[in-house]
Amino acid sequence: MLARFQALPPIARGISLMVAATLCFTAMHTMARMMGEALPPFEVAFFRNLFGLLALAPVFLRHGARPLRTKKLRLHALRGAVQAGWMLAFFTGLTMIPLADVTALAFSAPLFGSLLAVVLLGEIIRRRRVAALAAGFAGVLVVLRPGFEEVSAGALLIIAASVAWGLTITIIKVLAKTESSVTQTVYMSLFLTPITLIPALFVWEWPAAAHYPWLAAIGIFGTLGHIAFAQAVKLADTTAVLPLDFLRLIWASLAGFFLFAEAPDALTWLGGAVIFGSATYIAVRESRLARPQPAPTAPADTR
């Protein structure tokens, strides 16, 4: 099976891995929602990181201590602290609003990341990106509907989580210049596990025996999703695989409908589509601008 997969063209493998990533993330969110009804969300977040760290054991078996070599330990620690804030807010908000709304609002994270990259990294912002950001944030308002409906605490937590993830994206951009994806993933788990343990201890409830398989699955699916996403982007062009991330809204809607009797309305779909389209446009355009431009060639001599 693996040999057949490796024999596929890179773009086919990238597309397959992106679809797998959307399924892994939706499965993680669905199970986290279920466990969040039985255990405090902070505790669920801690176990997600603990079992996610254990899922990285094959990385150490294959690479030894090499993934731990870094000159950016403080930046890894900062990422861990910011991402812990994202995860605690996200896992709490996940238990408070429908899955489809969570996914639609979570699409806004790259918008915040793009905005923060301009402010913190001095990236140049052009008219097209400004227009895409404006459209994306308009999509957020469509989902939230302030003035027409009361904006719930759960929705605000997901927005706060999106801001934190946007800042994480900015930190990742800096780390990616010198750190491998393996090193980043390892340090992410190493810092997230103890950081999320601290708030979990204040609300700790020992899980029942039946909870541990679900908590382990949350950690494993979360780690597999990150690995599949990173590999998909590595194998195939962004324009080919990133639009498939919209499948998360479809999977979340199906999971919410069949498991929690939630039915997203037309405005959630519209807002989610606008947010996702804007974020995808920005990501694709940044990817194209980052490519090395071919050297100009002299015009052909037509004399």
PDB file of C-alpha atoms in Angstrom:
ATOM      1  CA  MET A   1       0.000   0.000   0.000  1.00  0.00           C
ATOM      2  CA  LEU A   2       2.757   2.442   0.977  1.00  0.00           C
ATOM      3  CA  ALA A   3       4.758   1.505  -2.128  1.00  0.00           C
ATOM      4  CA  ARG A   4       1.758   2.271  -4.347  1.00  0.00           C
ATOM      5  CA  PHE A   5       1.297   5.623  -2.617  1.00  0.00           C
ATOM      6  CA  GLN A   6       4.979   6.509  -3.090  1.00  0.00           C
ATOM      7  CA  ALA A   7       4.656   5.632  -6.787  1.00  0.00           C
ATOM      8  CA  LEU A   8       1.991   8.314  -7.295  1.00  0.00           C
ATOM      9  CA  PRO A   9       3.007  11.687  -8.778  1.00  0.00           C
ATOM     10  CA  PRO A  10       3.903  14.305  -6.127  1.00  0.00           C
ATOM     11  CA  ILE A  11       0.777  16.362  -6.798  1.00  0.00           C
ATOM     12  CA  ALA A  12      -1.460  13.289  -6.299  1.00  0.00           C
ATOM     13  CA  ARG A  13       0.300  12.485  -3.028  1.00  0.00           C
ATOM     14  CA  GLY A  14      -0.005  16.103  -1.906  1.00  0.00           C
ATOM     15  CA  ILE A  15      -3.732  16.167  -2.634  1.00  0.00           C
ATOM     16  CA  SER A  16      -4.253  12.841  -0.828  1.00  0.00           C
ATOM     17  CA  LEU A  17      -2.334  14.064   2.209  1.00  0.00           C
ATOM     18  CA  MET A  18      -4.279  17.342   2.333  1.00  0.00           C
ATOM     19  CA  VAL A  19      -7.587  15.457   2.305  1.00  0.00           C
ATOM     20  CA  ALA A  20      -6.216  13.197   5.051  1.00  0.00           C
ATOM     21  CA  ALA A  21      -5.163  16.270   7.053  1.00  0.00           C
ATOM     22  CA  THR A  22      -8.680  17.755   6.871  1.00  0.00           C
ATOM     23  CA  LEU A  23     -10.147  14.468   8.100  1.00  0.00           C
ATOM     24  CA  CYS A  24      -7.590  14.232  10.939  1.00  0.00           C
ATOM     25  CA  PHE A  25      -8.245  17.791  12.132  1.00  0.00           C
ATOM     26  CA  THR A  26     -12.018  17.337  11.987  1.00  0.00           C
ATOM     27  CA  ALA A  27     -11.761  14.046  13.877  1.00  0.00           C
ATOM     28  CA  MET A  28      -9.610  15.727  16.525  1.00  0.00           C
ATOM     29  CA  HIS A  29     -12.050  18.629  16.913  1.00  0.00           C
ATOM     30  CA  THR A  30     -15.057  16.312  17.064  1.00  0.00           C
ATOM     31  CA  MET A  31     -13.533  14.098  19.732  1.00  0.00           C
ATOM     32  CA  ALA A  32     -12.280  17.136  21.669  1.00  0.00           C
ATOM     33  CA  ARG A  33     -15.854  18.459  21.623  1.00  0.00           C
ATOM     34  CA  MET A  34     -17.126  15.128  22.962  1.00  0.00           C
ATOM     35  CA  MET A  35     -14.473  14.941  25.675  1.00  0.00           C
ATOM     36  CA  GLY A  36     -15.042  18.597  26.536  1.00  0.00           C
ATOM     37  CA  GLU A  37     -18.508  17.623  27.711  1.00  0.00           C
ATOM     38  CA  ALA A  38     -17.010  15.064  30.130  1.00  0.00           C
ATOM     39  CA  LEU A  39     -13.773  16.771  31.214  1.00  0.00           C
ATOM     40  CA  PRO A  40     -12.585  20.391  31.550  1.00  0.00           C
ATOM     41  CA  PRO A  41     -11.380  21.693  28.135  1.00  0.00           C
ATOM     42  CA  PHE A  42      -8.036  22.733  29.651  1.00  0.00           C
ATOM     43  CA  GLU A  43      -7.457  19.131  30.649  1.00  0.00           C
ATOM     44  CA  VAL A  44      -8.436  17.857  27.203  1.00  0.00           C
ATOM     45  CA  ALA A  45      -5.905  20.292  25.699  1.00  0.00           C
ATOM     46  CA  PHE A  46      -3.171  18.928  27.979  1.00  0.00           C
ATOM     47  CA  PHE A  47      -3.883  15.313  27.036  1.00  0.00           C
ATOM     48  CA  ARG A  48      -3.957  16.273  23.363  1.00  0.00           C
ATOM     49  CA  ASN A  49      -0.373  17.512  23.759  1.00  0.00           C
ATOM     50  CA  LEU A  50       0.770  14.648  25.977  1.00  0.00           C
ATOM     51  CA  PHE A  51      -0.406  11.929  23.604  1.00  0.00           C
ATOM     52  CA  GLY A  52       0.692  14.030  20.630  1.00  0.00           C
ATOM     53  CA  LEU A  53       4.187  14.083  22.109  1.00  0.00           C
ATOM     54  CA  LEU A  54       4.127  10.316  22.577  1.00  0.00           C
ATOM     55  CA  ALA A  55       3.059   9.972  18.941  1.00  0.00           C
ATOM     56  CA  LEU A  56       6.383  11.577  17.980  1.00  0.00           C
ATOM     57  CA  ALA A  57       8.351   8.627  19.397  1.00  0.00           C
ATOM     58  CA  PRO A  58       9.021   7.240  15.865  1.00  0.00           C
ATOM     59  CA  VAL A  59      10.688  10.560  14.989  1.00  0.00           C
ATOM     60  CA  PHE A  60      13.249  10.075  17.772  1.00  0.00           C
ATOM     61  CA  LEU A  61      13.719   6.416  16.846  1.00  0.00           C
ATOM     62  CA  ARG A  62      14.520   7.458  13.290  1.00  0.00           C
ATOM     63  CA  HIS A  63      16.480  10.678  13.831  1.00  0.00           C
ATOM     64  CA  GLY A  64      17.834  10.263  17.358  1.00  0.00           C
ATOM     65  CA  ALA A  65      18.580  13.558  19.102  1.00  0.00           C
ATOM     66  CA  ARG A  66      19.066  15.508  15.863  1.00  0.00           C
ATOM     67  CA  PRO A  67      15.614  17.191  15.985  1.00  0.00           C
ATOM     68  CA  LEU A  68      16.621  18.769  19.320  1.00  0.00           C
ATOM     69  CA  ARG A  69      19.521  20.711  17.800  1.00  0.00           C
ATOM     70  CA  THR A  70      18.561  24.362  17.631  1.00  0.00           C
ATOM     71  CA  LYS A  71      19.891  27.877  18.139  1.00  0.00           C
ATOM     72  CA  LYS A  72      16.387  29.338  18.517  1.00  0.00           C
ATOM     73  CA  LEU A  73      15.315  27.821  21.844  1.00  0.00           C
ATOM     74  CA  ARG A  74      13.788  31.085  23.102  1.00  0.00           C
ATOM     75  CA  LEU A  75      11.762  31.488  19.927  1.00  0.00           C
ATOM     76  CA  HIS A  76      10.533  27.887  20.220  1.00  0.00           C
ATOM     77  CA  ALA A  77       9.529  28.659  23.819  1.00  0.00           C
ATOM     78  CA  LEU A  78       7.673  31.796  22.705  1.00  0.00           C
ATOM     79  CA  ARG A  79       5.858  29.780  20.082  1.00  0.00           C
ATOM     80  CA  GLY A  80       4.929  27.206  22.711  1.00  0.00           C
ATOM     81  CA  ALA A  81       3.498  29.868  25.035  1.00  0.00           C
ATOM     82  CA  VAL A  82       1.491  31.582  22.282  1.00  0.00           C
ATOM     83  CA  GLN A  83       0.251  28.304  20.849  1.00  0.00           C
ATOM     84  CA  ALA A  84      -0.770  27.148  24.318  1.00  0.00           C
ATOM     85  CA  GLY A  85      -2.959  30.237  24.581  1.00  0.00           C
ATOM     86  CA  TRP A  86      -4.462  29.382  21.197  1.00  0.00           C
ATOM     87  CA  MET A  87      -5.179  25.815  22.213  1.00  0.00           C
ATOM     88  CA  LEU A  88      -6.762  26.667  25.578  1.00  0.00           C
ATOM     89  CA  ALA A  89      -9.048  29.267  23.985  1.00  0.00           C
ATOM     90  CA  PHE A  90      -9.867  27.032  21.022  1.00  0.00           C
ATOM     91  CA  PHE A  91     -10.676  23.915  23.045  1.00  0.00           C
ATOM     92  CA  THR A  92     -12.906  25.939  25.363  1.00  0.00           C
ATOM     93  CA  GLY A  93     -14.739  27.689  22.526  1.00  0.00           C
ATOM     94  CA  LEU A  94     -15.120  24.348  20.788  1.00  0.00           C
ATOM     95  CA  THR A  95     -17.503  23.197  23.511  1.00  0.00           C
ATOM     96  CA  MET A  96     -19.646  26.334  23.319  1.00  0.00           C
ATOM     97  CA  ILE A  97     -20.617  26.869  19.658  1.00  0.00           C
ATOM     98  CA  PRO A  98     -21.435  24.577  16.689  1.00  0.00           C
ATOM     99  CA  LEU A  99     -18.548  22.776  14.989  1.00  0.00           C
ATOM    100  CA  ALA A 100     -19.239  24.433  11.636  1.00  0.00           C
ATOM    101  CA  ASP A 101     -19.062  27.906  13.228  1.00  0.00           C
ATOM    102  CA  VAL A 102     -15.786  26.974  14.908  1.00  0.00           C
ATOM    103  CA  THR A 103     -14.298  25.872  11.596  1.00  0.00           C
ATOM    104  CA  ALA A 104     -15.593  28.884   9.665  1.00  0.00           C
ATOM    105  CA  LEU A 105     -14.162  31.344  12.199  1.00  0.00           C
ATOM    106  CA  ALA A 106     -10.897  29.397  12.485  1.00  0.00           C
ATOM    107  CA  PHE A 107     -10.273  30.038   8.782  1.00  0.00           C
ATOM    108  CA  SER A 108      -9.560  33.653   9.815  1.00  0.00           C
ATOM    109  CA  ALA A 109      -6.249  32.733  11.501  1.00  0.00           C
ATOM    110  CA  PRO A 110      -4.154  33.243   8.316  1.00  0.00           C
ATOM    111  CA  LEU A 111      -5.748  36.681   7.936  1.00  0.00           C
ATOM    112  CA  PHE A 112      -4.504  37.684  11.381  1.00  0.00           C
ATOM    113  CA  GLY A 113      -1.170  36.047  10.566  1.00  0.00           C
ATOM    114  CA  SER A 114      -0.831  38.103   7.384  1.00  0.00           C
ATOM    115  CA  LEU A 115      -1.717  41.307   9.236  1.00  0.00           C
ATOM    116  CA  LEU A 116       0.737  40.560  12.059  1.00  0.00           C
ATOM    117  CA  ALA A 117       3.500  39.767   9.552  1.00  0.00           C
ATOM    118  CA  VAL A 118       3.118  43.315   8.216  1.00  0.00           C
ATOM    119  CA  VAL A 119       3.231  44.825  11.718  1.00  0.00           C
ATOM    120  CA  LEU A 120       5.923  42.628  13.289  1.00  0.00           C
ATOM    121  CA  LEU A 121       8.065  41.503  10.339  1.00  0.00           C
ATOM    122  CA  GLY A 122       7.734  44.580   8.171  1.00  0.00           C
ATOM    123  CA  GLU A 123       6.323  42.664   5.221  1.00  0.00           C
ATOM    124  CA  ILE A 124       5.173  44.841   2.363  1.00  0.00           C
ATOM    125  CA  ILE A 125       1.410  45.037   2.026  1.00  0.00           C
ATOM    126  CA  ARG A 126      -0.049  45.772  -1.382  1.00  0.00           C
ATOM    127  CA  ARG A 127      -3.504  46.710  -2.543  1.00  0.00           C
ATOM    128  CA  ARG A 128      -4.497  43.141  -3.410  1.00  0.00           C
ATOM    129  CA  ARG A 129      -3.640  41.868   0.053  1.00  0.00           C
ATOM    130  CA  VAL A 130      -5.470  44.798   1.656  1.00  0.00           C
ATOM    131  CA  ALA A 131      -8.564  43.963  -0.417  1.00  0.00           C
ATOM    132  CA  ALA A 132      -8.319  40.261   0.483  1.00  0.00           C
ATOM    133  CA  LEU A 133      -7.937  41.077   4.189  1.00  0.00           C
ATOM    134  CA  ALA A 134     -10.930  43.420   4.068  1.00  0.00           C
ATOM    135  CA  ALA A 135     -13.034  40.749   2.374  1.00  0.00           C
ATOM    136  CA  GLY A 136     -11.906  38.105   4.864  1.00  0.00           C
ATOM    137  CA  PHE A 137     -12.749  40.178   7.912  1.00  0.00           C
ATOM    138  CA  ALA A 138     -16.099  41.028   6.317  1.00  0.00           C
ATOM    139  CA  GLY A 139     -16.666  37.271   6.160  1.00  0.00           C
ATOM    140  CA  VAL A 140     -15.966  37.074   9.897  1.00  0.00           C
ATOM    141  CA  LEU A 141     -18.688  39.666  10.480  1.00  0.00           C
ATOM    142  CA  VAL A 142     -21.093  37.628   8.341  1.00  0.00           C
ATOM    143  CA  VAL A 143     -20.541  34.604  10.590  1.00  0.00           C
ATOM    144  CA  LEU A 144     -20.720  36.626  13.832  1.00  0.00           C
ATOM    145  CA  ARG A 145     -23.595  38.920  12.740  1.00  0.00           C
ATOM    146  CA  PRO A 146     -22.966  41.585  15.423  1.00  0.00           C
ATOM    147  CA  GLY A 147     -25.945  43.868  15.863  1.00  0.00           C
ATOM    148  CA  PHE A 148     -28.321  41.211  14.561  1.00  0.00           C
ATOM    149  CA  GLU A 149     -27.410  38.460  17.006  1.00  0.00           C
ATOM    150  CA  GLU A 150     -25.575  38.487  20.314  1.00  0.00           C
ATOM    151  CA  VAL A 151     -21.953  37.501  19.776  1.00  0.00           C
ATOM    152  CA  SER A 152     -21.425  34.509  22.038  1.00  0.00           C
ATOM    153  CA  ALA A 153     -18.483  33.994  24.389  1.00  0.00           C
ATOM    154  CA  GLY A 154     -17.613  30.843  22.445  1.00  0.00           C
ATOM    155  CA  ALA A 155     -17.312  32.779  19.180  1.00  0.00           C
ATOM    156  CA  LEU A 156     -15.114  35.403  20.865  1.00  0.00           C
ATOM    157  CA  LEU A 157     -12.861  32.639  22.213  1.00  0.00           C
ATOM    158  CA  ILE A 158     -12.446  31.184  18.704  1.00  0.00           C
ATOM    159  CA  ILE A 159     -11.598  34.664  17.369  1.00  0.00           C
ATOM    160  CA  ALA A 160      -9.048  35.096  20.194  1.00  0.00           C
ATOM    161  CA  ALA A 161      -7.648  31.674  19.329  1.00  0.00           C
ATOM    162  CA  SER A 162      -7.399  32.728  15.668  1.00  0.00           C
ATOM    163  CA  VAL A 163      -5.410  35.825  16.652  1.00  0.00           C
ATOM    164  CA  ALA A 164      -3.065  33.648  18.743  1.00  0.00           C
ATOM    165  CA  TRP A 165      -2.677  31.187  15.867  1.00  0.00           C
ATOM    166  CA  GLY A 166      -2.009  34.109  13.511  1.00  0.00           C
ATOM    167  CA  LEU A 167       0.838  35.178  15.810  1.00  0.00           C
ATOM    168  CA  THR A 168       2.051  31.574  15.841  1.00  0.00           C
ATOM    169  CA  ILE A 169       2.114  31.609  12.034  1.00  0.00           C
ATOM    170  CA  THR A 170       4.284  34.729  12.188  1.00  0.00           C
ATOM    171  CA  ILE A 171       6.725  33.015  14.573  1.00  0.00           C
ATOM    172  CA  ILE A 172       6.783  29.925  12.338  1.00  0.00           C
ATOM    173  CA  LYS A 173       7.794  32.130   9.388  1.00  0.00           C
ATOM    174  CA  VAL A 174      10.859  33.237  11.350  1.00  0.00           C
ATOM    175  CA  LEU A 175      11.698  29.730  12.569  1.00  0.00           C
ATOM    176  CA  ALA A 176      11.295  28.225   9.098  1.00  0.00           C
ATOM    177  CA  LYS A 177      14.332  30.174   7.890  1.00  0.00           C
ATOM    178  CA  THR A 178      16.680  27.989   9.962  1.00  0.00           C
ATOM    179  CA  GLU A 179      14.647  25.197  11.598  1.00  0.00           C
ATOM    180  CA  SER A 180      13.344  22.032   9.971  1.00  0.00           C
ATOM    181  CA  SER A 181       9.667  21.118  10.231  1.00  0.00           C
ATOM    182  CA  VAL A 182      10.652  18.106  12.367  1.00  0.00           C
ATOM    183  CA  THR A 183      12.514  20.293  14.867  1.00  0.00           C
ATOM    184  CA  GLN A 184       9.612  22.736  15.012  1.00  0.00           C
ATOM    185  CA  THR A 185       7.090  19.940  15.620  1.00  0.00           C
ATOM    186  CA  VAL A 186       9.197  18.341  18.353  1.00  0.00           C
ATOM    187  CA  TYR A 187       9.766  21.573  20.278  1.00  0.00           C
ATOM    188  CA  MET A 188       6.121  22.533  19.841  1.00  0.00           C
ATOM    189  CA  SER A 189       5.080  19.381  21.688  1.00  0.00           C
ATOM    190  CA  LEU A 190       7.878  19.613  24.252  1.00  0.00           C
ATOM    191  CA  PHE A 191       6.800  23.116  25.304  1.00  0.00           C
ATOM    192  CA  LEU A 192       3.033  22.741  24.891  1.00  0.00           C
ATOM    193  CA  THR A 193       2.742  19.698  27.154  1.00  0.00           C
ATOM    194  CA  PRO A 194       4.071  21.260  30.402  1.00  0.00           C
ATOM    195  CA  ILE A 195       2.601  24.707  29.651  1.00  0.00           C
ATOM    196  CA  THR A 196      -0.928  23.351  29.190  1.00  0.00           C
ATOM    197  CA  LEU A 197      -0.527  21.118  32.257  1.00  0.00           C
ATOM    198  CA  ILE A 198      -0.363  24.170  34.562  1.00  0.00           C
ATOM    199  CA  PRO A 199      -3.895  25.531  33.900  1.00  0.00           C
ATOM    200  CA  ALA A 200      -5.233  21.967  33.651  1.00  0.00           C
ATOM    201  CA  LEU A 201      -4.151  21.294  37.238  1.00  0.00           C
ATOM    202  CA  PHE A 202      -6.485  24.019  38.524  1.00  0.00           C
ATOM    203  CA  VAL A 203      -9.541  22.232  37.093  1.00  0.00           C
ATOM    204  CA  TRP A 204      -8.238  18.659  37.205  1.00  0.00           C
ATOM    205  CA  GLU A 205     -10.624  15.724  37.153  1.00  0.00           C
ATOM    206  CA  TRP A 206      -9.218  12.244  36.747  1.00  0.00           C
ATOM    207  CA  PRO A 207     -10.509  10.763  33.468  1.00  0.00           C
ATOM    208  CA  ALA A 208     -12.452   7.522  33.567  1.00  0.00           C
ATOM    209  CA  ALA A 209     -10.798   4.494  31.997  1.00  0.00           C
ATOM    210  CA  ALA A 210     -13.067   4.795  28.958  1.00  0.00           C
ATOM    211  CA  HIS A 211     -11.821   8.351  28.323  1.00  0.00           C
ATOM    212  CA  TYR A 212      -8.154   7.516  27.765  1.00  0.00           C
ATOM    213  CA  PRO A 213      -8.552   5.910  24.306  1.00  0.00           C
ATOM    214  CA  TRP A 214     -10.437   9.009  23.139  1.00  0.00           C
ATOM    215  CA  LEU A 215      -7.821  11.356  24.612  1.00  0.00           C
ATOM    216  CA  ALA A 216      -5.064   9.333  22.969  1.00  0.00           C
ATOM    217  CA  ALA A 217      -6.901   9.489  19.647  1.00  0.00           C
ATOM    218  CA  ILE A 218      -7.207  13.285  19.943  1.00  0.00           C
ATOM    219  CA  GLY A 219      -3.432  13.575  20.373  1.00  0.00           C
ATOM    220  CA  ILE A 220      -2.622  11.116  17.595  1.00  0.00           C
ATOM    221  CA  PHE A 221      -5.034  12.611  15.059  1.00  0.00           C
ATOM    222  CA  GLY A 222      -3.815  16.125  15.871  1.00  0.00           C
ATOM    223  CA  THR A 223      -0.168  15.165  15.295  1.00  0.00           C
ATOM    224  CA  LEU A 224      -0.950  13.185  12.137  1.00  0.00           C
ATOM    225  CA  GLY A 225      -2.949  16.124  10.803  1.00  0.00           C
ATOM    226  CA  HIS A 226      -0.036  18.532  11.252  1.00  0.00           C
ATOM    227  CA  ILE A 227       2.412  16.100   9.618  1.00  0.00           C
ATOM    228  CA  ALA A 228       0.070  15.404   6.676  1.00  0.00           C
ATOM    229  CA  PHE A 229      -0.592  19.124   6.141  1.00  0.00           C
ATOM    230  CA  ALA A 230       3.104  20.029   6.188  1.00  0.00           C
ATOM    231  CA  GLN A 231       4.002  17.189   3.820  1.00  0.00           C
ATOM    232  CA  ALA A 232       1.147  18.046   1.440  1.00  0.00           C
ATOM    233  CA  VAL A 233       2.365  21.634   1.097  1.00  0.00           C
ATOM    234  CA  LYS A 234       5.908  20.335   0.606  1.00  0.00           C
ATOM    235  CA  LEU A 235       4.965  17.873  -2.148  1.00  0.00           C
ATOM    236  CA  ALA A 236       2.554  19.946  -4.220  1.00  0.00           C
ATOM    237  CA  ASP A 237       2.046  23.541  -5.203  1.00  0.00           C
ATOM    238  CA  THR A 238       0.011  25.611  -2.764  1.00  0.00           C
ATOM    239  CA  THR A 239      -2.565  26.363  -5.456  1.00  0.00           C
ATOM    240  CA  ALA A 240      -3.249  22.632  -5.861  1.00  0.00           C
ATOM    241  CA  VAL A 241      -3.654  21.595  -2.225  1.00  0.00           C
ATOM    242  CA  LEU A 242      -4.661  24.611  -0.131  1.00  0.00           C
ATOM    243  CA  PRO A 243      -8.208  24.956  -1.583  1.00  0.00           C
ATOM    244  CA  LEU A 244      -8.906  21.426  -0.313  1.00  0.00           C
ATOM    245  CA  ASP A 245      -8.631  22.728   3.250  1.00  0.00           C
ATOM    246  CA  PHE A 246     -12.211  23.984   2.777  1.00  0.00           C
ATOM    247  CA  LEU A 247     -13.246  20.337   3.168  1.00  0.00           C
ATOM    248  CA  ARG A 248     -12.885  20.897   6.911  1.00  0.00           C
ATOM    249  CA  LEU A 249     -16.076  22.968   6.872  1.00  0.00           C
ATOM    250  CA  ILE A 250     -17.916  20.168   5.068  1.00  0.00           C
ATOM    251  CA  TRP A 251     -16.640  17.461   7.439  1.00  0.00           C
ATOM    252  CA  ALA A 252     -17.387  19.653  10.482  1.00  0.00           C
ATOM    253  CA  SER A 253     -20.928  20.317   9.247  1.00  0.00           C
ATOM    254  CA  LEU A 254     -21.534  16.597   8.755  1.00  0.00           C
ATOM    255  CA  ALA A 255     -20.085  15.714  12.165  1.00  0.00           C
ATOM    256  CA  GLY A 256     -22.090  18.460  13.842  1.00  0.00           C
ATOM    257  CA  PHE A 257     -25.307  17.367  12.143  1.00  0.00           C
ATOM    258  CA  PHE A 258     -25.045  13.636  12.838  1.00  0.00           C
ATOM    259  CA  LEU A 259     -23.407  13.731  16.276  1.00  0.00           C
ATOM    260  CA  PHE A 260     -24.651  16.959  17.858  1.00  0.00           C
ATOM    261  CA  ALA A 261     -27.835  17.778  15.881  1.00  0.00           C
ATOM    262  CA  GLU A 262     -26.279  21.039  14.622  1.00  0.00           C
ATOM    263  CA  ALA A 263     -27.256  22.475  11.239  1.00  0.00           C
ATOM    264  CA  PRO A 264     -25.188  25.439   9.976  1.00  0.00           C
ATOM    265  CA  ASP A 265     -27.225  28.148   8.290  1.00  0.00           C
ATOM    266  CA  ALA A 266     -26.573  29.793   4.926  1.00  0.00           C
ATOM    267  CA  LEU A 267     -24.737  32.771   6.467  1.00  0.00           C
ATOM    268  CA  THR A 268     -22.231  30.460   8.179  1.00  0.00           C
ATOM    269  CA  TRP A 269     -21.494  28.832   4.825  1.00  0.00           C
ATOM    270  CA  LEU A 270     -21.272  32.211   3.077  1.00  0.00           C
ATOM    271  CA  GLY A 271     -19.048  33.763   5.727  1.00  0.00           C
ATOM    272  CA  GLY A 272     -16.862  30.678   5.927  1.00  0.00           C
ATOM    273  CA  ALA A 273     -16.436  30.620   2.153  1.00  0.00           C
ATOM    274  CA  VAL A 274     -15.488  34.319   2.048  1.00  0.00           C
ATOM    275  CA  ILE A 275     -12.996  33.953   4.922  1.00  0.00           C
ATOM    276  CA  PHE A 276     -11.473  30.823   3.397  1.00  0.00           C
ATOM    277  CA  GLY A 277     -11.297  32.321  -0.093  1.00  0.00           C
ATOM    278  CA  SER A 278      -9.550  35.433   1.192  1.00  0.00           C
ATOM    279  CA  ALA A 279      -7.061  33.473   3.295  1.00  0.00           C
ATOM    280  CA  THR A 280      -6.334  31.097   0.415  1.00  0.00           C
ATOM    281  CA  TYR A 281      -5.786  33.978  -2.012  1.00  0.00           C
ATOM    282  CA  ILE A 282      -3.294  35.596   0.365  1.00  0.00           C
ATOM    283  CA  ALA A 283      -1.433  32.318   0.944  1.00  0.00           C
ATOM    284  CA  VAL A 284      -1.239  31.504  -2.769  1.00  0.00           C
ATOM    285  CA  ARG A 285      -0.101  35.021  -3.676  1.00  0.00           C
ATOM    286  CA  GLU A 286       2.560  35.059  -0.942  1.00  0.00           C
ATOM    287  CA  SER A 287       3.775  31.665  -2.178  1.00  0.00           C
ATOM    288  CA  ARG A 288       4.110  32.971  -5.723  1.00  0.00           C
ATOM    289  CA  LEU A 289       5.878  36.151  -4.641  1.00  0.00           C
ATOM    290  CA  ALA A 290       8.309  34.092  -2.535  1.00  0.00           C
ATOM    291  CA  ARG A 291       9.443  32.035  -5.515  1.00  0.00           C
ATOM    292  CA  PRO A 292      12.764  33.078  -7.034  1.00  0.00           C
ATOM    293  CA  GLN A 293      12.132  35.014 -10.223  1.00  0.00           C
ATOM    294  CA  PRO A 294      13.964  33.857 -13.362  1.00  0.00           C
ATOM    295  CA  ALA A 295      16.789  36.067 -14.473  1.00  0.00           C
ATOM    296  CA  PRO A 296      15.794  38.407 -17.309  1.00  0.00           C
ATOM    297  CA  THR A 297      17.004  37.297 -20.702  1.00  0.00           C
ATOM    298  CA  ALA A 298      18.251  39.528 -23.430  1.00  0.00           C
ATOM    299  CA  PRO A 299      15.760  40.100 -26.246  1.00  0.00           C
ATOM    300  CA  ALA A 300      16.334  38.014 -29.312  1.00  0.00           C
ATOM    301  CA  ASP A 301      18.347  39.669 -32.052  1.00  0.00           C
ATOM    302  CA  THR A 302      15.870  40.160 -34.886  1.00  0.00           C
ATOM    303  CA  ARG A 303      18.144  42.096 -37.156  1.00  0.00           C
TER     304      ARG A 303
END
